[in-house]
């Protein structure tokens, strides 16, 4: 077994089987790290808790809902607005966050009375919203507040409102994946089957496991609508509370993120006989295959529409992708997402953008995620389960990647050592789904790797010959013919034209010279 031991973790023997390097001829039988285990004490993990997995990942993207956390203010604040879960109702769920704000006195004397008062106040403040989700936290779980009983009392007192209770305290699992499971099962147990949908097409699906980051869901549902397929519910990106209560009437569950939402798909199959079809919404080839799989489930007329969509999109966007792939070829990246992008992107980003994936990791992935990810990785890739900051730094210094694809916390650490990153949790300039979205990701990757800013980041102004008291000339100064200057031409990524910028005074630094480009993705 090709386990890799980090120098910084040698004093933690339990960490020795959480990282592997895929060698020649090795597969998942000999190159699989341990995963989905309790965090090893002392590693200072960057994982989220079960409450975060329930509220932040799955619950919050529901758009017409008051999302109320029963616990300290810090819990709800930490899970508010850190991802761009947009919606078509003016982003209501991103504008407001709600908490009962438990204090020490509530832990001692109980907080049920305060919870009920908070629920009524929230509904009074937003009379046009009559749906609510209640999230349990560690504090309210430990003192045993009966949130279900309070919810029933309020629904009796306020006819017309509906409240969903999610009992997923932070300690309710090894990581946020424990919260994924709890909210999936609670929703199907308590809400699915309580609303009958209006059926408008002979083909119906639930689109599951997409959270509409910067509009991902809208890209996919547009494809489905053009194929003549009605999307009854979206679990849960831009999803409506009542639509999600009607999931039992769909002909098919189309599943994107298996790590966060396979649980409800499996239960819908057991209880209602609804089949499950897993897809990949990222990458030209995988997206085309996915649309065709969904179309073939419903028949020939859907297949013809899917083919037409694919042909149109590929013809429009493939030349753009090829332009970026030519310039990204051979660049090394670390693919460090939270969950399913570990395997959604592992091979397709290599094949279609020309980059080399030198490492994959997951903070909360199960063995199945690593099996799929490592099977899709090329030889030499370093796979890590639940890495901490020191391990990530050590891996970056060893692998010397050109860019890190991850979230903000490890990404900002990478920037400190001169390595650019793309935020693939909340996206830099998404959406990244769809054919155009995949080109948008390639553009962001190109911009990150070739940005002159990262050259500047490596400058040590305490040692280099750099006039810190002079500063940079502004564009206004550049327009003044009386100011002597050297001209440095660089490509403007949005116009494709060559702009003039100010070089550094003193020591000269070599910046990459990009080729002129006729067309650019804006």
One Martini backbone bead per residue (centre of mass of N, CA, C, O) as a GRO file, in nm:
protein
  522
    1UNK     BB    1   0.092   0.038   0.027
    2UNK     BB    2   0.119   0.390  -0.081
    3UNK     BB    3   0.191   0.551   0.166
    4UNK     BB    4   0.182   0.889   0.297
    5UNK     BB    5   0.408   1.073   0.504
    6UNK     BB    6   0.406   1.343   0.689
    7UNK     BB    7   0.619   1.526   0.867
    8UNK     BB    8   0.397   1.681   1.046
    9UNK     BB    9   0.257   1.365   1.117
   10UNK     BB   10   0.452   1.163   1.273
   11UNK     BB   11   0.316   1.213   1.568
   12UNK     BB   12   0.053   1.085   1.399
   13UNK     BB   13  -0.014   0.764   1.330
   14UNK     BB   14  -0.321   0.785   1.231
   15UNK     BB   15  -0.226   0.945   0.951
   16UNK     BB   16  -0.071   0.728   0.762
   17UNK     BB   17  -0.364   0.631   0.601
   18UNK     BB   18  -0.457   0.934   0.457
   19UNK     BB   19  -0.223   0.888   0.233
   20UNK     BB   20  -0.160   0.863  -0.126
   21UNK     BB   21   0.032   0.724  -0.402
   22UNK     BB   22  -0.011   0.675  -0.735
   23UNK     BB   23   0.113   0.417  -0.899
   24UNK     BB   24   0.217   0.199  -1.112
   25UNK     BB   25  -0.065  -0.005  -1.162
   26UNK     BB   26  -0.252   0.130  -0.966
   27UNK     BB   27  -0.539   0.102  -0.761
   28UNK     BB   28  -0.797   0.085  -0.529
   29UNK     BB   29  -0.660  -0.173  -0.389
   30UNK     BB   30  -0.363   0.011  -0.336
   31UNK     BB   31  -0.490   0.338  -0.346
   32UNK     BB   32  -0.650   0.387  -0.045
   33UNK     BB   33  -0.771   0.597   0.166
   34UNK     BB   34  -0.888   0.690   0.438
   35UNK     BB   35  -1.243   0.750   0.535
   36UNK     BB   36  -1.490   0.869   0.728
   37UNK     BB   37  -1.349   0.960   1.000
   38UNK     BB   38  -1.251   1.048   1.278
   39UNK     BB   39  -1.085   1.289   1.398
   40UNK     BB   40  -0.766   1.345   1.470
   41UNK     BB   41  -0.622   1.433   1.738
   42UNK     BB   42  -0.428   1.735   1.656
   43UNK     BB   43  -0.487   1.827   1.339
   44UNK     BB   44  -0.666   2.062   1.276
   45UNK     BB   45  -0.923   2.070   1.124
   46UNK     BB   46  -1.138   2.185   0.828
   47UNK     BB   47  -1.395   2.087   0.900
   48UNK     BB   48  -1.722   2.035   0.921
   49UNK     BB   49  -2.024   2.002   1.056
   50UNK     BB   50  -2.335   1.868   1.067
   51UNK     BB   51  -2.486   2.134   1.070
   52UNK     BB   52  -2.346   2.246   0.819
   53UNK     BB   53  -2.443   2.020   0.624
   54UNK     BB   54  -2.746   2.087   0.660
   55UNK     BB   55  -2.767   2.400   0.628
   56UNK     BB   56  -2.545   2.507   0.428
   57UNK     BB   57  -2.574   2.293   0.195
   58UNK     BB   58  -2.900   2.211   0.187
   59UNK     BB   59  -3.105   2.412   0.318
   60UNK     BB   60  -3.046   2.717   0.226
   61UNK     BB   61  -3.122   2.701  -0.091
   62UNK     BB   62  -3.390   2.745  -0.002
   63UNK     BB   63  -3.590   3.029  -0.100
   64UNK     BB   64  -3.893   3.023   0.075
   65UNK     BB   65  -3.728   3.053   0.365
   66UNK     BB   66  -3.694   3.034   0.708
   67UNK     BB   67  -3.372   3.017   0.862
   68UNK     BB   68  -3.352   2.855   1.182
   69UNK     BB   69  -3.136   2.876   1.457
   70UNK     BB   70  -3.091   2.677   1.757
   71UNK     BB   71  -2.861   2.901   1.892
   72UNK     BB   72  -2.591   3.044   1.858
   73UNK     BB   73  -2.485   3.296   1.655
   74UNK     BB   74  -2.228   3.162   1.529
   75UNK     BB   75  -2.359   2.935   1.369
   76UNK     BB   76  -2.522   3.106   1.160
   77UNK     BB   77  -2.293   3.294   1.066
   78UNK     BB   78  -2.100   3.065   0.951
   79UNK     BB   79  -2.367   2.982   0.741
   80UNK     BB   80  -2.350   3.275   0.596
   81UNK     BB   81  -2.267   3.365   0.271
   82UNK     BB   82  -2.026   3.146   0.175
   83UNK     BB   83  -2.228   3.097  -0.059
   84UNK     BB   84  -2.373   3.120  -0.398
   85UNK     BB   85  -2.705   3.076  -0.334
   86UNK     BB   86  -2.901   3.144  -0.561
   87UNK     BB   87  -3.214   3.320  -0.654
   88UNK     BB   88  -3.548   3.414  -0.796
   89UNK     BB   89  -3.616   3.587  -0.501
   90UNK     BB   90  -3.387   3.796  -0.439
   91UNK     BB   91  -3.215   3.636  -0.233
   92UNK     BB   92  -3.343   3.588   0.051
   93UNK     BB   93  -3.148   3.365   0.192
   94UNK     BB   94  -2.897   3.576   0.179
   95UNK     BB   95  -3.005   3.835   0.335
   96UNK     BB   96  -3.101   3.631   0.568
   97UNK     BB   97  -3.066   3.555   0.921
   98UNK     BB   98  -3.145   3.310   1.183
   99UNK     BB   99  -3.159   3.337   1.552
  100UNK     BB  100  -3.190   3.276   1.901
  101UNK     BB  101  -2.943   3.337   2.078
  102UNK     BB  102  -2.794   3.168   2.284
  103UNK     BB  103  -2.730   3.151   2.627
  104UNK     BB  104  -2.639   3.056   2.934
  105UNK     BB  105  -2.930   3.074   3.058
  106UNK     BB  106  -3.056   2.873   2.848
  107UNK     BB  107  -2.888   2.627   2.927
  108UNK     BB  108  -3.002   2.619   3.220
  109UNK     BB  109  -3.336   2.691   3.164
  110UNK     BB  110  -3.398   2.707   2.876
  111UNK     BB  111  -3.541   2.771   2.512
  112UNK     BB  112  -3.843   2.732   2.419
  113UNK     BB  113  -3.977   3.006   2.460
  114UNK     BB  114  -3.783   3.162   2.276
  115UNK     BB  115  -3.832   3.001   2.019
  116UNK     BB  116  -4.131   3.069   1.984
  117UNK     BB  117  -4.095   3.374   1.971
  118UNK     BB  118  -3.905   3.379   1.723
  119UNK     BB  119  -4.096   3.255   1.520
  120UNK     BB  120  -4.317   3.472   1.535
  121UNK     BB  121  -4.133   3.715   1.462
  122UNK     BB  122  -4.051   3.617   1.180
  123UNK     BB  123  -4.336   3.601   1.056
  124UNK     BB  124  -4.406   3.899   1.113
  125UNK     BB  125  -4.169   4.025   0.942
  126UNK     BB  126  -4.260   3.789   0.706
  127UNK     BB  127  -4.570   3.750   0.574
  128UNK     BB  128  -4.480   3.614   0.283
  129UNK     BB  129  -4.358   3.394   0.477
  130UNK     BB  130  -4.469   3.030   0.542
  131UNK     BB  131  -4.174   2.907   0.580
  132UNK     BB  132  -3.971   2.668   0.784
  133UNK     BB  133  -3.648   2.610   0.930
  134UNK     BB  134  -3.511   2.400   1.186
  135UNK     BB  135  -3.198   2.412   1.365
  136UNK     BB  136  -2.988   2.218   1.527
  137UNK     BB  137  -2.761   2.235   1.793
  138UNK     BB  138  -2.555   2.161   2.037
  139UNK     BB  139  -2.694   2.326   2.259
  140UNK     BB  140  -2.996   2.228   2.211
  141UNK     BB  141  -2.930   1.924   2.236
  142UNK     BB  142  -2.804   1.909   2.525
  143UNK     BB  143  -3.082   2.028   2.668
  144UNK     BB  144  -3.351   1.914   2.510
  145UNK     BB  145  -3.509   2.064   2.311
  146UNK     BB  146  -3.846   2.060   2.175
  147UNK     BB  147  -3.888   2.139   1.852
  148UNK     BB  148  -4.131   1.977   1.749
  149UNK     BB  149  -4.339   2.083   1.952
  150UNK     BB  150  -4.314   2.382   1.880
  151UNK     BB  151  -4.391   2.358   1.583
  152UNK     BB  152  -4.679   2.249   1.633
  153UNK     BB  153  -4.784   2.492   1.790
  154UNK     BB  154  -4.745   2.706   1.570
  155UNK     BB  155  -4.916   2.568   1.344
  156UNK     BB  156  -5.177   2.590   1.517
  157UNK     BB  157  -5.165   2.911   1.558
  158UNK     BB  158  -5.066   2.920   1.230
  159UNK     BB  159  -5.236   2.899   0.977
  160UNK     BB  160  -5.034   2.807   0.682
  161UNK     BB  161  -4.794   2.706   0.816
  162UNK     BB  162  -4.457   2.555   0.773
  163UNK     BB  163  -4.244   2.317   0.954
  164UNK     BB  164  -3.899   2.223   0.960
  165UNK     BB  165  -3.713   1.972   1.132
  166UNK     BB  166  -3.352   1.967   1.211
  167UNK     BB  167  -3.167   1.706   1.373
  168UNK     BB  168  -2.825   1.840   1.342
  169UNK     BB  169  -2.584   1.840   1.521
  170UNK     BB  170  -2.250   1.886   1.518
  171UNK     BB  171  -2.204   1.586   1.663
  172UNK     BB  172  -2.375   1.404   1.424
  173UNK     BB  173  -2.073   1.345   1.308
  174UNK     BB  174  -1.766   1.339   1.150
  175UNK     BB  175  -1.914   1.549   0.960
  176UNK     BB  176  -2.108   1.702   0.727
  177UNK     BB  177  -2.218   1.425   0.622
  178UNK     BB  178  -2.408   1.375   0.863
  179UNK     BB  179  -2.604   1.610   0.783
  180UNK     BB  180  -2.690   1.512   0.512
  181UNK     BB  181  -2.836   1.258   0.609
  182UNK     BB  182  -3.039   1.384   0.811
  183UNK     BB  183  -3.193   1.575   0.612
  184UNK     BB  184  -3.279   1.370   0.407
  185UNK     BB  185  -3.448   1.186   0.601
  186UNK     BB  186  -3.630   1.404   0.725
  187UNK     BB  187  -3.769   1.495   0.465
  188UNK     BB  188  -3.896   1.220   0.378
  189UNK     BB  189  -4.047   1.167   0.649
  190UNK     BB  190  -4.207   1.471   0.673
  191UNK     BB  191  -4.265   1.593   0.353
  192UNK     BB  192  -4.292   1.383   0.160
  193UNK     BB  193  -4.625   1.368   0.022
  194UNK     BB  194  -4.781   1.664   0.105
  195UNK     BB  195  -4.771   1.728  -0.212
  196UNK     BB  196  -4.929   1.810  -0.522
  197UNK     BB  197  -4.847   1.838  -0.837
  198UNK     BB  198  -4.817   2.002  -1.146
  199UNK     BB  199  -4.856   1.843  -1.447
  200UNK     BB  200  -4.693   1.936  -1.779
  201UNK     BB  201  -4.552   1.654  -1.840
  202UNK     BB  202  -4.451   1.328  -1.942
  203UNK     BB  203  -4.178   1.442  -1.819
  204UNK     BB  204  -4.017   1.372  -1.496
  205UNK     BB  205  -3.809   1.538  -1.244
  206UNK     BB  206  -3.543   1.528  -1.013
  207UNK     BB  207  -3.303   1.764  -0.908
  208UNK     BB  208  -3.013   1.637  -0.747
  209UNK     BB  209  -2.736   1.787  -0.592
  210UNK     BB  210  -2.798   2.102  -0.637
  211UNK     BB  211  -2.707   2.462  -0.529
  212UNK     BB  212  -2.677   2.712  -0.723
  213UNK     BB  213  -2.397   2.813  -0.796
  214UNK     BB  214  -2.427   3.092  -0.973
  215UNK     BB  215  -2.648   2.903  -1.157
  216UNK     BB  216  -2.630   2.594  -1.216
  217UNK     BB  217  -2.931   2.504  -1.223
  218UNK     BB  218  -3.020   2.682  -1.463
  219UNK     BB  219  -2.858   2.539  -1.675
  220UNK     BB  220  -2.985   2.252  -1.644
  221UNK     BB  221  -3.292   2.322  -1.662
  222UNK     BB  222  -3.275   2.428  -1.946
  223UNK     BB  223  -3.206   2.165  -2.081
  224UNK     BB  224  -3.455   2.006  -1.985
  225UNK     BB  225  -3.671   2.192  -2.108
  226UNK     BB  226  -3.565   2.157  -2.405
  227UNK     BB  227  -3.639   1.835  -2.377
  228UNK     BB  228  -3.933   1.821  -2.224
  229UNK     BB  229  -3.867   1.851  -1.910
  230UNK     BB  230  -3.993   1.832  -1.589
  231UNK     BB  231  -3.912   2.008  -1.293
  232UNK     BB  232  -4.034   1.957  -0.987
  233UNK     BB  233  -3.750   1.947  -0.829
  234UNK     BB  234  -3.487   2.105  -0.623
  235UNK     BB  235  -3.206   1.953  -0.457
  236UNK     BB  236  -3.198   2.283  -0.342
  237UNK     BB  237  -3.153   2.471  -0.572
  238UNK     BB  238  -3.391   2.698  -0.602
  239UNK     BB  239  -3.590   2.570  -0.405
  240UNK     BB  240  -3.910   2.477  -0.321
  241UNK     BB  241  -4.070   2.368  -0.053
  242UNK     BB  242  -4.328   2.247  -0.196
  243UNK     BB  243  -4.187   2.101  -0.427
  244UNK     BB  244  -4.023   1.909  -0.227
  245UNK     BB  245  -4.298   1.761  -0.135
  246UNK     BB  246  -4.324   1.633  -0.455
  247UNK     BB  247  -4.103   1.403  -0.521
  248UNK     BB  248  -4.289   1.138  -0.559
  249UNK     BB  249  -4.384   1.222  -0.879
  250UNK     BB  250  -4.140   1.138  -1.018
  251UNK     BB  251  -3.975   0.943  -1.267
  252UNK     BB  252  -3.687   1.084  -1.191
  253UNK     BB  253  -3.357   1.082  -1.048
  254UNK     BB  254  -3.121   1.342  -1.080
  255UNK     BB  255  -2.779   1.300  -0.991
  256UNK     BB  256  -2.498   1.478  -0.882
  257UNK     BB  257  -2.440   1.476  -0.561
  258UNK     BB  258  -2.375   1.190  -0.393
  259UNK     BB  259  -2.273   1.277  -0.111
  260UNK     BB  260  -2.536   1.468  -0.026
  261UNK     BB  261  -2.806   1.299  -0.201
  262UNK     BB  262  -2.838   0.979  -0.211
  263UNK     BB  263  -3.033   0.918   0.023
  264UNK     BB  264  -3.303   1.022  -0.102
  265UNK     BB  265  -3.292   0.851  -0.357
  266UNK     BB  266  -3.297   0.574  -0.219
  267UNK     BB  267  -3.570   0.620  -0.070
  268UNK     BB  268  -3.745   0.674  -0.323
  269UNK     BB  269  -3.701   0.391  -0.436
  270UNK     BB  270  -3.819   0.227  -0.199
  271UNK     BB  271  -4.104   0.389  -0.157
  272UNK     BB  272  -4.168   0.475  -0.493
  273UNK     BB  273  -3.977   0.361  -0.738
  274UNK     BB  274  -3.755   0.569  -0.803
  275UNK     BB  275  -3.520   0.622  -1.010
  276UNK     BB  276  -3.158   0.643  -1.052
  277UNK     BB  277  -2.943   0.907  -1.202
  278UNK     BB  278  -2.615   0.963  -1.272
  279UNK     BB  279  -2.426   1.269  -1.312
  280UNK     BB  280  -2.232   1.510  -1.520
  281UNK     BB  281  -2.200   1.877  -1.537
  282UNK     BB  282  -1.891   1.849  -1.622
  283UNK     BB  283  -1.794   1.883  -1.917
  284UNK     BB  284  -1.839   1.797  -2.232
  285UNK     BB  285  -1.857   1.484  -2.239
  286UNK     BB  286  -2.013   1.431  -1.971
  287UNK     BB  287  -2.256   1.610  -2.032
  288UNK     BB  288  -2.345   1.474  -2.290
  289UNK     BB  289  -2.387   1.194  -2.163
  290UNK     BB  290  -2.598   1.285  -1.954
  291UNK     BB  291  -2.817   1.393  -2.143
  292UNK     BB  292  -2.849   1.121  -2.293
  293UNK     BB  293  -2.938   0.948  -2.054
  294UNK     BB  294  -3.195   1.102  -1.990
  295UNK     BB  295  -3.321   1.080  -2.273
  296UNK     BB  296  -3.325   0.761  -2.295
  297UNK     BB  297  -3.530   0.717  -2.068
  298UNK     BB  298  -3.775   0.865  -2.246
  299UNK     BB  299  -3.673   0.882  -2.557
  300UNK     BB  300  -3.651   0.984  -2.887
  301UNK     BB  301  -3.744   1.284  -2.861
  302UNK     BB  302  -3.529   1.352  -2.647
  303UNK     BB  303  -3.277   1.272  -2.805
  304UNK     BB  304  -3.299   1.482  -3.033
  305UNK     BB  305  -3.286   1.730  -2.847
  306UNK     BB  306  -3.013   1.666  -2.717
  307UNK     BB  307  -2.843   1.668  -2.973
  308UNK     BB  308  -2.900   1.961  -3.052
  309UNK     BB  309  -2.780   2.090  -2.800
  310UNK     BB  310  -2.495   1.975  -2.818
  311UNK     BB  311  -2.419   2.080  -3.099
  312UNK     BB  312  -2.458   2.380  -3.038
  313UNK     BB  313  -2.265   2.410  -2.791
  314UNK     BB  314  -2.004   2.296  -2.912
  315UNK     BB  315  -1.979   2.487  -3.154
  316UNK     BB  316  -1.956   2.746  -2.972
  317UNK     BB  317  -1.728   2.645  -2.729
  318UNK     BB  318  -1.481   2.472  -2.824
  319UNK     BB  319  -1.281   2.688  -2.933
  320UNK     BB  320  -1.241   2.820  -2.657
  321UNK     BB  321  -1.130   2.575  -2.507
  322UNK     BB  322  -0.886   2.524  -2.694
  323UNK     BB  323  -0.737   2.786  -2.636
  324UNK     BB  324  -0.684   2.722  -2.336
  325UNK     BB  325  -0.561   2.435  -2.352
  326UNK     BB  326  -0.301   2.520  -2.500
  327UNK     BB  327  -0.206   2.708  -2.241
  328UNK     BB  328  -0.249   2.468  -2.008
  329UNK     BB  329  -0.054   2.271  -2.092
  330UNK     BB  330   0.112   2.109  -1.814
  331UNK     BB  331  -0.024   2.216  -1.585
  332UNK     BB  332  -0.036   2.221  -1.234
  333UNK     BB  333  -0.283   2.069  -1.014
  334UNK     BB  334  -0.495   2.102  -0.730
  335UNK     BB  335  -0.773   1.896  -0.623
  336UNK     BB  336  -0.946   2.067  -0.344
  337UNK     BB  337  -1.225   1.974  -0.238
  338UNK     BB  338  -1.480   1.864  -0.047
  339UNK     BB  339  -1.608   1.641  -0.256
  340UNK     BB  340  -1.725   1.542  -0.567
  341UNK     BB  341  -1.505   1.690  -0.745
  342UNK     BB  342  -1.288   1.479  -0.713
  343UNK     BB  343  -1.444   1.299  -0.954
  344UNK     BB  344  -1.572   1.492  -1.162
  345UNK     BB  345  -1.266   1.628  -1.247
  346UNK     BB  346  -1.005   1.449  -1.256
  347UNK     BB  347  -1.010   1.381  -1.583
  348UNK     BB  348  -1.156   1.607  -1.755
  349UNK     BB  349  -0.947   1.836  -1.700
  350UNK     BB  350  -0.719   1.693  -1.846
  351UNK     BB  351  -0.850   1.626  -2.127
  352UNK     BB  352  -0.976   1.939  -2.186
  353UNK     BB  353  -0.718   2.132  -2.057
  354UNK     BB  354  -0.417   1.984  -2.009
  355UNK     BB  355  -0.385   1.929  -1.725
  356UNK     BB  356  -0.226   1.833  -1.411
  357UNK     BB  357  -0.319   1.609  -1.163
  358UNK     BB  358  -0.135   1.588  -0.850
  359UNK     BB  359  -0.400   1.632  -0.658
  360UNK     BB  360  -0.626   1.498  -0.409
  361UNK     BB  361  -0.911   1.592  -0.198
  362UNK     BB  362  -1.094   1.536   0.122
  363UNK     BB  363  -1.281   1.619   0.408
  364UNK     BB  364  -1.568   1.408   0.369
  365UNK     BB  365  -1.512   1.163   0.221
  366UNK     BB  366  -1.568   0.861   0.110
  367UNK     BB  367  -1.466   0.574  -0.023
  368UNK     BB  368  -1.623   0.615  -0.289
  369UNK     BB  369  -1.487   0.881  -0.369
  370UNK     BB  370  -1.196   0.769  -0.387
  371UNK     BB  371  -1.245   0.550  -0.590
  372UNK     BB  372  -1.330   0.742  -0.822
  373UNK     BB  373  -1.093   0.941  -0.813
  374UNK     BB  374  -0.848   0.745  -0.844
  375UNK     BB  375  -0.947   0.607  -1.105
  376UNK     BB  376  -0.924   0.904  -1.259
  377UNK     BB  377  -0.639   0.920  -1.199
  378UNK     BB  378  -0.318   0.962  -1.238
  379UNK     BB  379  -0.011   0.902  -1.206
  380UNK     BB  380   0.121   1.044  -0.895
  381UNK     BB  381  -0.112   1.101  -0.725
  382UNK     BB  382  -0.221   1.279  -0.438
  383UNK     BB  383  -0.412   1.142  -0.172
  384UNK     BB  384  -0.634   1.313   0.069
  385UNK     BB  385  -0.756   1.294   0.397
  386UNK     BB  386  -0.823   1.539   0.594
  387UNK     BB  387  -0.655   1.797   0.576
  388UNK     BB  388  -0.428   2.014   0.692
  389UNK     BB  389  -0.242   2.291   0.672
  390UNK     BB  390   0.040   2.156   0.692
  391UNK     BB  391  -0.008   1.939   0.475
  392UNK     BB  392  -0.071   2.134   0.244
  393UNK     BB  393   0.199   2.281   0.245
  394UNK     BB  394   0.375   2.033   0.197
  395UNK     BB  395   0.246   1.953  -0.072
  396UNK     BB  396   0.308   2.216  -0.229
  397UNK     BB  397   0.620   2.201  -0.198
  398UNK     BB  398   0.643   1.923  -0.344
  399UNK     BB  399   0.458   1.977  -0.618
  400UNK     BB  400   0.441   2.259  -0.748
  401UNK     BB  401   0.193   2.416  -0.831
  402UNK     BB  402   0.006   2.648  -1.036
  403UNK     BB  403  -0.274   2.550  -0.895
  404UNK     BB  404  -0.562   2.584  -0.678
  405UNK     BB  405  -0.861   2.385  -0.620
  406UNK     BB  406  -1.074   2.546  -0.382
  407UNK     BB  407  -1.110   2.705  -0.098
  408UNK     BB  408  -1.052   2.976   0.100
  409UNK     BB  409  -0.870   2.870   0.323
  410UNK     BB  410  -0.650   2.716   0.151
  411UNK     BB  411  -0.618   2.940  -0.064
  412UNK     BB  412  -0.494   3.165   0.118
  413UNK     BB  413  -0.247   2.998   0.190
  414UNK     BB  414  -0.132   2.969  -0.096
  415UNK     BB  415  -0.085   3.274  -0.149
  416UNK     BB  416   0.146   3.306   0.067
  417UNK     BB  417   0.336   3.107  -0.139
  418UNK     BB  418   0.259   3.191  -0.453
  419UNK     BB  419  -0.028   3.041  -0.502
  420UNK     BB  420  -0.286   3.011  -0.687
  421UNK     BB  421  -0.653   3.030  -0.674
  422UNK     BB  422  -0.966   2.855  -0.691
  423UNK     BB  423  -1.304   2.889  -0.620
  424UNK     BB  424  -1.501   2.578  -0.604
  425UNK     BB  425  -1.737   2.650  -0.406
  426UNK     BB  426  -1.826   2.967  -0.497
  427UNK     BB  427  -1.665   3.087  -0.705
  428UNK     BB  428  -1.545   3.327  -0.908
  429UNK     BB  429  -1.687   3.300  -1.235
  430UNK     BB  430  -1.970   3.194  -1.258
  431UNK     BB  431  -2.082   2.936  -1.383
  432UNK     BB  432  -1.948   2.585  -1.440
  433UNK     BB  433  -2.178   2.483  -1.579
  434UNK     BB  434  -2.169   2.364  -1.867
  435UNK     BB  435  -2.020   2.471  -2.151
  436UNK     BB  436  -1.967   2.764  -2.075
  437UNK     BB  437  -1.869   2.704  -1.783
  438UNK     BB  438  -1.611   2.548  -1.865
  439UNK     BB  439  -1.481   2.794  -2.001
  440UNK     BB  440  -1.485   2.972  -1.751
  441UNK     BB  441  -1.287   2.798  -1.592
  442UNK     BB  442  -1.051   2.818  -1.792
  443UNK     BB  443  -1.025   3.124  -1.770
  444UNK     BB  444  -0.965   3.136  -1.464
  445UNK     BB  445  -0.715   2.958  -1.477
  446UNK     BB  446  -0.553   3.132  -1.668
  447UNK     BB  447  -0.557   3.393  -1.499
  448UNK     BB  448  -0.419   3.274  -1.247
  449UNK     BB  449  -0.148   3.173  -1.376
  450UNK     BB  450  -0.088   3.457  -1.563
  451UNK     BB  451  -0.077   3.651  -1.340
  452UNK     BB  452   0.123   3.916  -1.235
  453UNK     BB  453   0.052   3.919  -0.932
  454UNK     BB  454   0.213   3.657  -0.853
  455UNK     BB  455   0.489   3.780  -0.906
  456UNK     BB  456   0.463   3.999  -0.689
  457UNK     BB  457   0.420   3.808  -0.439
  458UNK     BB  458   0.735   3.704  -0.447
  459UNK     BB  459   0.831   3.965  -0.340
  460UNK     BB  460   1.106   4.087  -0.142
  461UNK     BB  461   1.122   4.405  -0.011
  462UNK     BB  462   1.374   4.350   0.193
  463UNK     BB  463   1.578   4.261  -0.066
  464UNK     BB  464   1.486   4.389  -0.306
  465UNK     BB  465   1.504   4.615  -0.578
  466UNK     BB  466   1.265   4.832  -0.426
  467UNK     BB  467   1.065   5.119  -0.448
  468UNK     BB  468   0.845   5.178  -0.192
  469UNK     BB  469   0.819   5.512  -0.217
  470UNK     BB  470   0.697   5.529  -0.519
  471UNK     BB  471   0.539   5.328  -0.670
  472UNK     BB  472   0.274   5.351  -0.892
  473UNK     BB  473   0.161   5.426  -1.187
  474UNK     BB  474  -0.092   5.567  -1.326
  475UNK     BB  475  -0.298   5.611  -1.589
  476UNK     BB  476  -0.276   5.914  -1.576
  477UNK     BB  477   0.033   5.923  -1.598
  478UNK     BB  478   0.050   5.771  -1.868
  479UNK     BB  479  -0.110   6.006  -2.030
  480UNK     BB  480   0.146   6.170  -1.973
  481UNK     BB  481   0.399   6.279  -2.182
  482UNK     BB  482   0.594   6.395  -1.944
  483UNK     BB  483   0.624   6.094  -1.850
  484UNK     BB  484   0.853   5.876  -1.804
  485UNK     BB  485   0.863   5.545  -1.971
  486UNK     BB  486   0.794   5.210  -1.973
  487UNK     BB  487   0.664   4.959  -2.181
  488UNK     BB  488   0.407   4.719  -2.090
  489UNK     BB  489   0.267   4.447  -2.243
  490UNK     BB  490  -0.075   4.331  -2.199
  491UNK     BB  491  -0.341   4.125  -2.177
  492UNK     BB  492  -0.681   4.168  -2.213
  493UNK     BB  493  -0.920   3.933  -2.119
  494UNK     BB  494  -1.189   4.099  -2.226
  495UNK     BB  495  -1.073   4.222  -2.520
  496UNK     BB  496  -0.780   4.116  -2.644
  497UNK     BB  497  -0.600   4.346  -2.585
  498UNK     BB  498  -0.326   4.569  -2.561
  499UNK     BB  499  -0.185   4.688  -2.275
  500UNK     BB  500  -0.063   4.950  -2.070
  501UNK     BB  501   0.184   4.918  -1.819
  502UNK     BB  502   0.363   4.942  -1.526
  503UNK     BB  503   0.667   4.905  -1.433
  504UNK     BB  504   0.906   4.834  -1.235
  505UNK     BB  505   1.123   4.969  -1.038
  506UNK     BB  506   1.436   4.869  -1.094
  507UNK     BB  507   1.390   4.568  -1.083
  508UNK     BB  508   1.356   4.309  -1.309
  509UNK     BB  509   1.064   4.131  -1.431
  510UNK     BB  510   0.937   3.833  -1.558
  511UNK     BB  511   0.674   3.818  -1.775
  512UNK     BB  512   0.434   3.685  -1.932
  513UNK     BB  513   0.371   3.642  -2.293
  514UNK     BB  514   0.093   3.672  -2.437
  515UNK     BB  515  -0.108   3.603  -2.682
  516UNK     BB  516  -0.289   3.709  -2.915
  517UNK     BB  517  -0.657   3.757  -2.915
  518UNK     BB  518  -0.948   3.765  -3.082
  519UNK     BB  519  -1.115   3.604  -2.867
  520UNK     BB  520  -1.331   3.645  -2.576
  521UNK     BB  521  -1.443   3.564  -2.269
  522UNK     BB  522  -1.699   3.751  -2.078
   0.00000   0.00000   0.00000
